[in-house]
Amino acid sequence: MKLSNQAQAFVLHFGEMGSRWGFNRTVGQMFALLTIHNEPVNADQLAEALKISRGNVSMGLKELQAWRLIELHHQPGDRKDYFTAAGSIWDLARTVFEERRKRELDPTLTLLRQLLLTEPRDEQESVAQEKIQEVYSLLEMLDQFANTLSKLDEKDLLKLMKLGSGLNKLLDLKSKATGSSAKKNSTRK
Amino acid sequence: MKLSNQAQAFVLHFGEMGSRWGFNRTVGQMFALLTIHNEPVNADQLAEALKISRGNVSMGLKELQAWRLIELHHQPGDRKDYFTAAGSIWDLARTVFEERRKRELDPTLTLLRQLLLTEPRDEQESVAQEKIQEVYSLLEMLDQFANTLSKLDEKDLLKLMKLGSGLNKLLDLKSKATGSSAKKNSTRK
DNA sequence: CTTAACTTTCAGAAATTTCTGAAAATTGTA
DNA sequence: TACAATTTTCAGAAATTTCTGAAAGTTAAG
């Protein structure tokens, strides 16, 4: 399978960015390739196109499956496994987002919850405990917010993201409508 | 400088999570330590507490400064440089968020913009071009949304994140109030 | 200017991650 | 069951990242 210059550039870039997005270079390249390619691709084709070993492809595919980013297909009369990206670009982005939330927040929330169970023994520990509590509260809120966003359907998500500075107004609207947080906010430092 | 068990656990965990958050183990540890510690800390203290070399501390501090996560201070009569976390937990989270947006989105947006300039030569390239366009649109929107969030003040951000399922209702409210996107949405596939 | 205190740099060592390729395992077909 | 096609595994090689520590650089004080 031959890649056009454009596809090549796209694939290589996703390889380089891979580590920032949570996977290694070749996994990033494989994902990019499956994303711009419409037809299902098999492991040998990936190995050839990306010039990497067959074993590496096998491991990469396993990782992409763990991320739920690819789907397995079969061609009639061909015993090979074929893969495609799992859904639309939108679906993929959502999956990456959810998966990263899990990997980047959950372990930390678990640890912090545990640290907050022990009583501080002295002044020093008390200060640390407070900080840990603050970090926990913030991350936990972030986690829930990310969850909320994940659950929105494409239409609403699009609406929200396109709001821009309109978001401010909408939030104003909300407090006026309910009056729920007006008092609290007036006591801020 | 001696760390309590709790502080130790916190610091080690942030070291391990470091790579997922964009920095290496010792940088993560240094950041965690400066975050739970109220008093300014100097490089020798960091090296001792974390049991790492003085040179490594120097490099780590430089990186944390590049992230704008720490601040330099001086104690009267002491020539050493002292550091603290740059602001409240909230400030730090915001900074990490902004910095990651820059590192994870900007380079890709730049590349994709460039790829979209060249005309597709055949059917294959045309399909790829379309996909690239989709990826670009999505990331660009995400980037702007992240920017919008960054600009909200703490109060509004808190309000937004606490909305939970109320977000749906608010978005409904919005379309009813303006009617701006009602037509567009009805044409979705 | 000199010195001592402190910080930075960077070559190479150590640690970690990624990759290869041959062998083992699995699977469908006859 | 036997066999051939295909995938997976994994030990060690290669590549990359991180870390050390000694030397070089900087700066303030006398």
PDB file of N, CA and C in Angstrom, chain B residues 46-104:
ATOM      1  N   LEU B  46      15.283  20.485  47.351  1.00  0.00           N
ATOM      2  CA  LEU B  46      14.577  19.595  46.428  1.00  0.00           C
ATOM      3  C   LEU B  46      15.414  18.352  46.141  1.00  0.00           C
ATOM      4  N   ALA B  47      16.693  18.594  45.858  1.00  0.00           N
ATOM      5  CA  ALA B  47      17.573  17.460  45.537  1.00  0.00           C
ATOM      6  C   ALA B  47      17.623  16.484  46.708  1.00  0.00           C
ATOM      7  N   GLU B  48      17.699  17.028  47.904  1.00  0.00           N
ATOM      8  CA  GLU B  48      17.777  16.170  49.083  1.00  0.00           C
ATOM      9  C   GLU B  48      16.459  15.416  49.309  1.00  0.00           C
ATOM     10  N   ALA B  49      15.366  16.152  49.275  1.00  0.00           N
ATOM     11  CA  ALA B  49      14.068  15.530  49.553  1.00  0.00           C
ATOM     12  C   ALA B  49      13.717  14.463  48.530  1.00  0.00           C
ATOM     13  N   LEU B  50      14.061  14.706  47.281  1.00  0.00           N
ATOM     14  CA  LEU B  50      13.675  13.752  46.229  1.00  0.00           C
ATOM     15  C   LEU B  50      14.798  12.777  45.895  1.00  0.00           C
ATOM     16  N   LYS B  51      15.953  12.978  46.527  1.00  0.00           N
ATOM     17  CA  LYS B  51      17.114  12.120  46.275  1.00  0.00           C
ATOM     18  C   LYS B  51      17.493  12.078  44.798  1.00  0.00           C
ATOM     19  N   ILE B  52      17.609  13.243  44.236  1.00  0.00           N
ATOM     20  CA  ILE B  52      18.068  13.326  42.848  1.00  0.00           C
ATOM     21  C   ILE B  52      19.200  14.326  42.769  1.00  0.00           C
ATOM     22  N   SER B  53      19.911  14.307  41.661  1.00  0.00           N
ATOM     23  CA  SER B  53      21.116  15.141  41.563  1.00  0.00           C
ATOM     24  C   SER B  53      20.775  16.621  41.445  1.00  0.00           C
ATOM     25  N   ARG B  54      21.723  17.406  41.836  1.00  0.00           N
ATOM     26  CA  ARG B  54      21.563  18.851  41.762  1.00  0.00           C
ATOM     27  C   ARG B  54      21.342  19.305  40.329  1.00  0.00           C
ATOM     28  N   GLY B  55      22.032  18.674  39.399  1.00  0.00           N
ATOM     29  CA  GLY B  55      21.900  19.045  37.989  1.00  0.00           C
ATOM     30  C   GLY B  55      20.490  18.778  37.480  1.00  0.00           C
ATOM     31  N   ASN B  56      19.957  17.669  37.890  1.00  0.00           N
ATOM     32  CA  ASN B  56      18.599  17.305  37.481  1.00  0.00           C
ATOM     33  C   ASN B  56      17.582  18.315  38.011  1.00  0.00           C
ATOM     34  N   VAL B  57      17.802  18.747  39.244  1.00  0.00           N
ATOM     35  CA  VAL B  57      16.912  19.749  39.822  1.00  0.00           C
ATOM     36  C   VAL B  57      16.964  21.021  38.999  1.00  0.00           C
ATOM     37  N   SER B  58      18.144  21.401  38.623  1.00  0.00           N
ATOM     38  CA  SER B  58      18.297  22.633  37.845  1.00  0.00           C
ATOM     39  C   SER B  58      17.506  22.544  36.538  1.00  0.00           C
ATOM     40  N   MET B  59      17.625  21.405  35.862  1.00  0.00           N
ATOM     41  CA  MET B  59      16.895  21.236  34.607  1.00  0.00           C
ATOM     42  C   MET B  59      15.390  21.196  34.843  1.00  0.00           C
ATOM     43  N   GLY B  60      15.003  20.516  35.895  1.00  0.00           N
ATOM     44  CA  GLY B  60      13.579  20.422  36.201  1.00  0.00           C
ATOM     45  C   GLY B  60      12.967  21.782  36.495  1.00  0.00           C
ATOM     46  N   LEU B  61      13.703  22.589  37.254  1.00  0.00           N
ATOM     47  CA  LEU B  61      13.183  23.917  37.577  1.00  0.00           C
ATOM     48  C   LEU B  61      13.029  24.756  36.317  1.00  0.00           C
ATOM     49  N   LYS B  62      13.979  24.565  35.416  1.00  0.00           N
ATOM     50  CA  LYS B  62      13.879  25.310  34.159  1.00  0.00           C
ATOM     51  C   LYS B  62      12.614  24.907  33.402  1.00  0.00           C
ATOM     52  N   GLU B  63      12.348  23.608  33.384  1.00  0.00           N
ATOM     53  CA  GLU B  63      11.159  23.150  32.681  1.00  0.00           C
ATOM     54  C   GLU B  63       9.880  23.662  33.342  1.00  0.00           C
ATOM     55  N   LEU B  64       9.848  23.622  34.671  1.00  0.00           N
ATOM     56  CA  LEU B  64       8.654  24.111  35.372  1.00  0.00           C
ATOM     57  C   LEU B  64       8.462  25.611  35.139  1.00  0.00           C
ATOM     58  N   GLN B  65       9.570  26.310  34.956  1.00  0.00           N
ATOM     59  CA  GLN B  65       9.447  27.733  34.648  1.00  0.00           C
ATOM     60  C   GLN B  65       8.901  27.930  33.240  1.00  0.00           C
ATOM     61  N   ALA B  66       9.333  27.056  32.330  1.00  0.00           N
ATOM     62  CA  ALA B  66       8.818  27.140  30.966  1.00  0.00           C
ATOM     63  C   ALA B  66       7.300  26.893  30.955  1.00  0.00           C
ATOM     64  N   TRP B  67       6.848  26.042  31.852  1.00  0.00           N
ATOM     65  CA  TRP B  67       5.412  25.778  31.969  1.00  0.00           C
ATOM     66  C   TRP B  67       4.705  26.899  32.745  1.00  0.00           C
ATOM     67  N   ARG B  68       5.462  27.814  33.284  1.00  0.00           N
ATOM     68  CA  ARG B  68       4.945  28.907  34.123  1.00  0.00           C
ATOM     69  C   ARG B  68       4.221  28.370  35.361  1.00  0.00           C
ATOM     70  N   LEU B  69       4.762  27.297  35.918  1.00  0.00           N
ATOM     71  CA  LEU B  69       4.118  26.685  37.080  1.00  0.00           C
ATOM     72  C   LEU B  69       4.790  27.040  38.396  1.00  0.00           C
ATOM     73  N   ILE B  70       5.970  27.637  38.337  1.00  0.00           N
ATOM     74  CA  ILE B  70       6.641  28.011  39.585  1.00  0.00           C
ATOM     75  C   ILE B  70       7.142  29.447  39.522  1.00  0.00           C
ATOM     76  N   GLU B  71       7.371  29.968  40.718  1.00  0.00           N
ATOM     77  CA  GLU B  71       7.826  31.352  40.850  1.00  0.00           C
ATOM     78  C   GLU B  71       9.108  31.403  41.652  1.00  0.00           C
ATOM     79  N   LEU B  72       9.958  32.301  41.252  1.00  0.00           N
ATOM     80  CA  LEU B  72      11.237  32.483  41.931  1.00  0.00           C
ATOM     81  C   LEU B  72      11.088  33.512  43.054  1.00  0.00           C
ATOM     82  N   HIS B  73      11.716  33.206  44.204  1.00  0.00           N
ATOM     83  CA  HIS B  73      11.702  34.147  45.327  1.00  0.00           C
ATOM     84  C   HIS B  73      13.111  34.253  45.901  1.00  0.00           C
ATOM     85  N   HIS B  74      13.334  35.306  46.675  1.00  0.00           N
ATOM     86  CA  HIS B  74      14.600  35.403  47.392  1.00  0.00           C
ATOM     87  C   HIS B  74      14.369  35.694  48.858  1.00  0.00           C
ATOM     88  N   GLN B  75      15.212  35.064  49.678  1.00  0.00           N
ATOM     89  CA  GLN B  75      15.140  35.326  51.100  1.00  0.00           C
ATOM     90  C   GLN B  75      16.241  36.340  51.420  1.00  0.00           C
ATOM     91  N   PRO B  76      15.911  37.355  52.221  1.00  0.00           N
ATOM     92  CA  PRO B  76      16.939  38.362  52.558  1.00  0.00           C
ATOM     93  C   PRO B  76      18.166  37.701  53.202  1.00  0.00           C
ATOM     94  N   GLY B  77      19.321  38.098  52.727  1.00  0.00           N
ATOM     95  CA  GLY B  77      20.557  37.561  53.285  1.00  0.00           C
ATOM     96  C   GLY B  77      20.898  36.159  52.828  1.00  0.00           C
ATOM     97  N   ASP B  78      20.224  35.673  51.809  1.00  0.00           N
ATOM     98  CA  ASP B  78      20.493  34.328  51.294  1.00  0.00           C
ATOM     99  C   ASP B  78      20.575  34.413  49.771  1.00  0.00           C
ATOM    100  N   ARG B  79      21.680  33.967  49.241  1.00  0.00           N
ATOM    101  CA  ARG B  79      21.849  34.125  47.797  1.00  0.00           C
ATOM    102  C   ARG B  79      21.143  33.042  46.982  1.00  0.00           C
ATOM    103  N   LYS B  80      20.689  32.018  47.660  1.00  0.00           N
ATOM    104  CA  LYS B  80      20.023  30.924  46.936  1.00  0.00           C
ATOM    105  C   LYS B  80      18.705  31.375  46.309  1.00  0.00           C
ATOM    106  N   ASP B  81      18.323  30.641  45.239  1.00  0.00           N
ATOM    107  CA  ASP B  81      17.013  30.864  44.631  1.00  0.00           C
ATOM    108  C   ASP B  81      15.993  29.973  45.327  1.00  0.00           C
ATOM    109  N   TYR B  82      14.890  30.552  45.681  1.00  0.00           N
ATOM    110  CA  TYR B  82      13.800  29.785  46.303  1.00  0.00           C
ATOM    111  C   TYR B  82      12.592  29.765  45.376  1.00  0.00           C
ATOM    112  N   PHE B  83      11.870  28.666  45.421  1.00  0.00           N
ATOM    113  CA  PHE B  83      10.725  28.530  44.517  1.00  0.00           C
ATOM    114  C   PHE B  83       9.442  28.168  45.255  1.00  0.00           C
ATOM    115  N   THR B  84       8.329  28.625  44.685  1.00  0.00           N
ATOM    116  CA  THR B  84       7.006  28.201  45.149  1.00  0.00           C
ATOM    117  C   THR B  84       6.159  27.901  43.915  1.00  0.00           C
ATOM    118  N   ALA B  85       5.068  27.183  44.135  1.00  0.00           N
ATOM    119  CA  ALA B  85       4.113  26.975  43.053  1.00  0.00           C
ATOM    120  C   ALA B  85       3.536  28.338  42.680  1.00  0.00           C
ATOM    121  N   ALA B  86       3.257  28.530  41.408  1.00  0.00           N
ATOM    122  CA  ALA B  86       2.794  29.838  40.929  1.00  0.00           C
ATOM    123  C   ALA B  86       1.300  29.985  41.109  1.00  0.00           C
ATOM    124  N   GLY B  87       0.894  30.359  42.305  1.00  0.00           N
ATOM    125  CA  GLY B  87      -0.517  30.637  42.540  1.00  0.00           C
ATOM    126  C   GLY B  87      -1.282  29.498  43.186  1.00  0.00           C
ATOM    127  N   SER B  88      -2.584  29.660  43.216  1.00  0.00           N
ATOM    128  CA  SER B  88      -3.464  28.676  43.848  1.00  0.00           C
ATOM    129  C   SER B  88      -3.555  27.409  43.011  1.00  0.00           C
ATOM    130  N   ILE B  89      -4.103  26.380  43.621  1.00  0.00           N
ATOM    131  CA  ILE B  89      -4.332  25.130  42.893  1.00  0.00           C
ATOM    132  C   ILE B  89      -5.103  25.422  41.605  1.00  0.00           C
ATOM    133  N   TRP B  90      -6.068  26.277  41.751  1.00  0.00           N
ATOM    134  CA  TRP B  90      -6.900  26.661  40.611  1.00  0.00           C
ATOM    135  C   TRP B  90      -6.049  27.279  39.499  1.00  0.00           C
ATOM    136  N   ASP B  91      -5.181  28.215  39.889  1.00  0.00           N
ATOM    137  CA  ASP B  91      -4.289  28.853  38.917  1.00  0.00           C
ATOM    138  C   ASP B  91      -3.416  27.819  38.225  1.00  0.00           C
ATOM    139  N   LEU B  92      -2.902  26.891  39.024  1.00  0.00           N
ATOM    140  CA  LEU B  92      -1.996  25.885  38.478  1.00  0.00           C
ATOM    141  C   LEU B  92      -2.718  25.006  37.464  1.00  0.00           C
ATOM    142  N   ALA B  93      -3.931  24.591  37.832  1.00  0.00           N
ATOM    143  CA  ALA B  93      -4.691  23.738  36.922  1.00  0.00           C
ATOM    144  C   ALA B  93      -4.945  24.467  35.610  1.00  0.00           C
ATOM    145  N   ARG B  94      -5.296  25.709  35.721  1.00  0.00           N
ATOM    146  CA  ARG B  94      -5.562  26.496  34.520  1.00  0.00           C
ATOM    147  C   ARG B  94      -4.303  26.582  33.648  1.00  0.00           C
ATOM    148  N   THR B  95      -3.177  26.806  34.282  1.00  0.00           N
ATOM    149  CA  THR B  95      -1.935  26.916  33.532  1.00  0.00           C
ATOM    150  C   THR B  95      -1.585  25.600  32.828  1.00  0.00           C
ATOM    151  N   VAL B  96      -1.716  24.502  33.559  1.00  0.00           N
ATOM    152  CA  VAL B  96      -1.438  23.203  32.947  1.00  0.00           C
ATOM    153  C   VAL B  96      -2.369  22.984  31.757  1.00  0.00           C
ATOM    154  N   PHE B  97      -3.616  23.324  31.946  1.00  0.00           N
ATOM    155  CA  PHE B  97      -4.614  23.162  30.886  1.00  0.00           C
ATOM    156  C   PHE B  97      -4.226  23.970  29.654  1.00  0.00           C
ATOM    157  N   GLU B  98      -3.914  25.225  29.853  1.00  0.00           N
ATOM    158  CA  GLU B  98      -3.550  26.088  28.720  1.00  0.00           C
ATOM    159  C   GLU B  98      -2.286  25.601  28.020  1.00  0.00           C
ATOM    160  N   GLU B  99      -1.324  25.238  28.838  1.00  0.00           N
ATOM    161  CA  GLU B  99      -0.039  24.819  28.282  1.00  0.00           C
ATOM    162  C   GLU B  99      -0.209  23.535  27.463  1.00  0.00           C
ATOM    163  N   ARG B 100      -1.031  22.633  27.971  1.00  0.00           N
ATOM    164  CA  ARG B 100      -1.253  21.386  27.246  1.00  0.00           C
ATOM    165  C   ARG B 100      -2.032  21.640  25.962  1.00  0.00           C
ATOM    166  N   ARG B 101      -2.980  22.521  26.018  1.00  0.00           N
ATOM    167  CA  ARG B 101      -3.705  22.864  24.797  1.00  0.00           C
ATOM    168  C   ARG B 101      -2.712  23.312  23.721  1.00  0.00           C
ATOM    169  N   LYS B 102      -1.828  24.177  24.114  1.00  0.00           N
ATOM    170  CA  LYS B 102      -0.820  24.675  23.172  1.00  0.00           C
ATOM    171  C   LYS B 102       0.012  23.540  22.595  1.00  0.00           C
ATOM    172  N   ARG B 103       0.497  22.686  23.466  1.00  0.00           N
ATOM    173  CA  ARG B 103       1.423  21.656  23.023  1.00  0.00           C
ATOM    174  C   ARG B 103       0.731  20.541  22.256  1.00  0.00           C
ATOM    175  N   GLU B 104      -0.516  20.262  22.598  1.00  0.00           N
ATOM    176  CA  GLU B 104      -1.192  19.120  21.995  1.00  0.00           C
ATOM    177  C   GLU B 104      -2.005  19.491  20.773  1.00  0.00           C
TER     178      GLU B 104
END
